[in-house]
């Protein structure tokens, strides 16, 4: 293994990851903002901001896959004599005397020191505000007076991030700005249909500005050596078309030991139609002035920051564990929960691997994300469920994605992914179990957002189940449609045209026999939940009807879905087996092992145990379990995108972290705690960070979607960090199945599954209006609760009955 250099470390006390070398193996980013205004920020302050929708309301510009990588962001240039430097090292890359980036919970602090001056910038989006605060503190740590020239820099995006990157014949003529005091306003297209503008403000008088990019940077210069900064003189340029930017110029004198704060504010404003202008062509700035006034002093900003920190304190106090294992505790208590909030907010839209243009909110993705998030802010999860269900069609099918700004289904992608409907049950049941709020089931929810088409949410769940039942194939297994969870197993696609997307090409659906064992398992798991819900609601007939369908599905899997040592993956268009020992390649797939073991199909016949053993034997490697084995070595027309990836990457035998937890849960249900733990630890970021910082490449504090598998050129290399269902599944797995604290309709079910080396641990769990302190004594057992006491009283069974107030629970295994 190559020499592993370290670029940072965890600081658990502050809930931060501290990066000490700016030249990380890949930009290591963080997210700012919690609800409407969002920013992505790298460890060198690269990145961009947007309002709600990274495609339709992009505030600042960012160029993906740039050279150098991660170029463009919020930059402060400090000119001290002839030396120009940035607190985050980039873009000037002037060697710093000290560099540190601290990524925390919705904030990032970047600090640089050069020639006796320290510049520290705190970036965050205050709660409920549509603005990014950049609090810059300059400190003179030398013995001489320092006369510094400070230039700020932001580059505006012309709102629609897609057309911003392509429609230059128009774009170069539309750009418009206004300058008023220390505020630069970006108002492109405001004259016509937009009722929103952005601004960049600083809370001090400025000695100059620039708003035209070519004037500021110089046509033959770069972000690393902007002409204006090199000359040390702003040009007060006023952009008309071309590329508008915002740069303030401030002269700063610092006595030895002196420190000064500057509050920069990047804000977003919406005006009502009849209040757009204060004079012809002049934007109405009232709301901007008001927003600025709320955040124009260090004191106000510090207060807003304190509120943000309290907000996170409260969120992270809902589920808190003390196991004595720092690596586990920091992931459970901090980073895994944090990543769940981020995936809930962004689905798969905007990361350093998702351009914010292509993909909105996924139907299946968002339902899974909310399972990782629902304990944090249940009311937001509730709204999300309604939004998602509103994109369903009357037959139970649904749009695969919808846009966050409009909440409308995305026509470009369409529907037909036959696993999608089941996930609505997964998400809704998790919400009700967490909150006890059955009233959500009575909410009237439309189809395809059409007013007048509303039926109850319960009805949506019912048609979701029916969608599977109404789309069975020749083996009575679910037809796969466009694809199931694995977007790349495109069995009805048959594409020879490299210019068409596997995801959207017209599928052949007439006469298809393509069936999915993954959906079969998913149907049984979510079906059991649905049946229990119906029973809870007194809908006995419906419960019985669905139980029959589940029993039939189980029989179909046992009969047509078992390959001898593991579950098959699918049948193709022609009815041939996929994921069978009979196949030349990809003899075994992880998804069906995960879902069918979670469904415990054929447990009595030994299928579950055999399947789990096969995962260890064929899929597991040093870095986790691969998706399929052996990898495809050639393109298979009948299978689509999966076989388009080189061996060991993505859906072709990559370690697709998302589905490792499915097998881990299968292990937990089977009571195999040692195996569950060893699979889990392999993809737990804190374990990976210790061993593989350089090899792994991406952020060591969060999970990534994919780690190169054993057949890859460089096994262990990670990609697609942050926005992945892995976050929610890691959380669901560890919180409910390993540590064993499982919300249920009437209370909390306690059923841990642990490695036999586990010591006693305590979980503090806020649940509805109750607060439980639960201490587990494993006594070397992997599974099996012997006795539970609630406030000293023996409990019957494994569910602690819910009652408001503080409770102490002791569990002996
Ligand atoms: C990726 C999948 C993704 C799909 C949908 C594919 O290229 O490999 O992981 O879900 O695109 O955009
Ligand atoms: C990423 C997609 O967002 C998700 O929906 C899908 O299940 C996986 N890729 C696997 O293809």
PDB file of C-alpha atoms in Angstrom, residues 438 441-442 456-459 461-462 530-547:
ATOM      1  CA  UNK A 438     -51.089   9.023  11.954  1.00  0.00           C
ATOM      2  CA  UNK A 441     -52.307   9.407   6.288  1.00  0.00           C
ATOM      3  CA  UNK A 442     -55.457  11.533   5.989  1.00  0.00           C
ATOM      4  CA  UNK A 456     -55.582  10.544   0.975  1.00  0.00           C
ATOM      5  CA  UNK A 457     -51.925   9.743   1.514  1.00  0.00           C
ATOM      6  CA  UNK A 458     -53.020   6.304   2.696  1.00  0.00           C
ATOM      7  CA  UNK A 459     -54.559   5.777  -0.722  1.00  0.00           C
ATOM      8  CA  UNK A 461     -49.552   3.966  -0.147  1.00  0.00           C
ATOM      9  CA  UNK A 462     -52.143   1.460  -1.247  1.00  0.00           C
ATOM     10  CA  UNK A 530     -47.833  -1.827   5.201  1.00  0.00           C
ATOM     11  CA  UNK A 531     -49.678  -4.803   6.666  1.00  0.00           C
ATOM     12  CA  UNK A 532     -48.683  -3.834  10.208  1.00  0.00           C
ATOM     13  CA  UNK A 533     -49.860  -0.296   9.502  1.00  0.00           C
ATOM     14  CA  UNK A 534     -53.212  -1.539   8.197  1.00  0.00           C
ATOM     15  CA  UNK A 535     -53.639  -3.685  11.290  1.00  0.00           C
ATOM     16  CA  UNK A 536     -52.834  -0.715  13.445  1.00  0.00           C
ATOM     17  CA  UNK A 537     -55.511   1.256  11.606  1.00  0.00           C
ATOM     18  CA  UNK A 538     -58.050  -1.530  11.937  1.00  0.00           C
ATOM     19  CA  UNK A 539     -58.061  -2.147   8.179  1.00  0.00           C
ATOM     20  CA  UNK A 540     -58.058  -5.916   8.595  1.00  0.00           C
ATOM     21  CA  UNK A 541     -59.316  -6.802   5.140  1.00  0.00           C
ATOM     22  CA  UNK A 542     -56.682  -4.711   3.459  1.00  0.00           C
ATOM     23  CA  UNK A 543     -54.057  -6.257   5.738  1.00  0.00           C
ATOM     24  CA  UNK A 544     -55.183  -9.735   4.738  1.00  0.00           C
ATOM     25  CA  UNK A 545     -55.287  -8.891   1.065  1.00  0.00           C
ATOM     26  CA  UNK A 546     -51.735  -7.599   1.160  1.00  0.00           C
ATOM     27  CA  UNK A 547     -50.469 -10.433   3.344  1.00  0.00           C
TER      28      UNK A 547
END
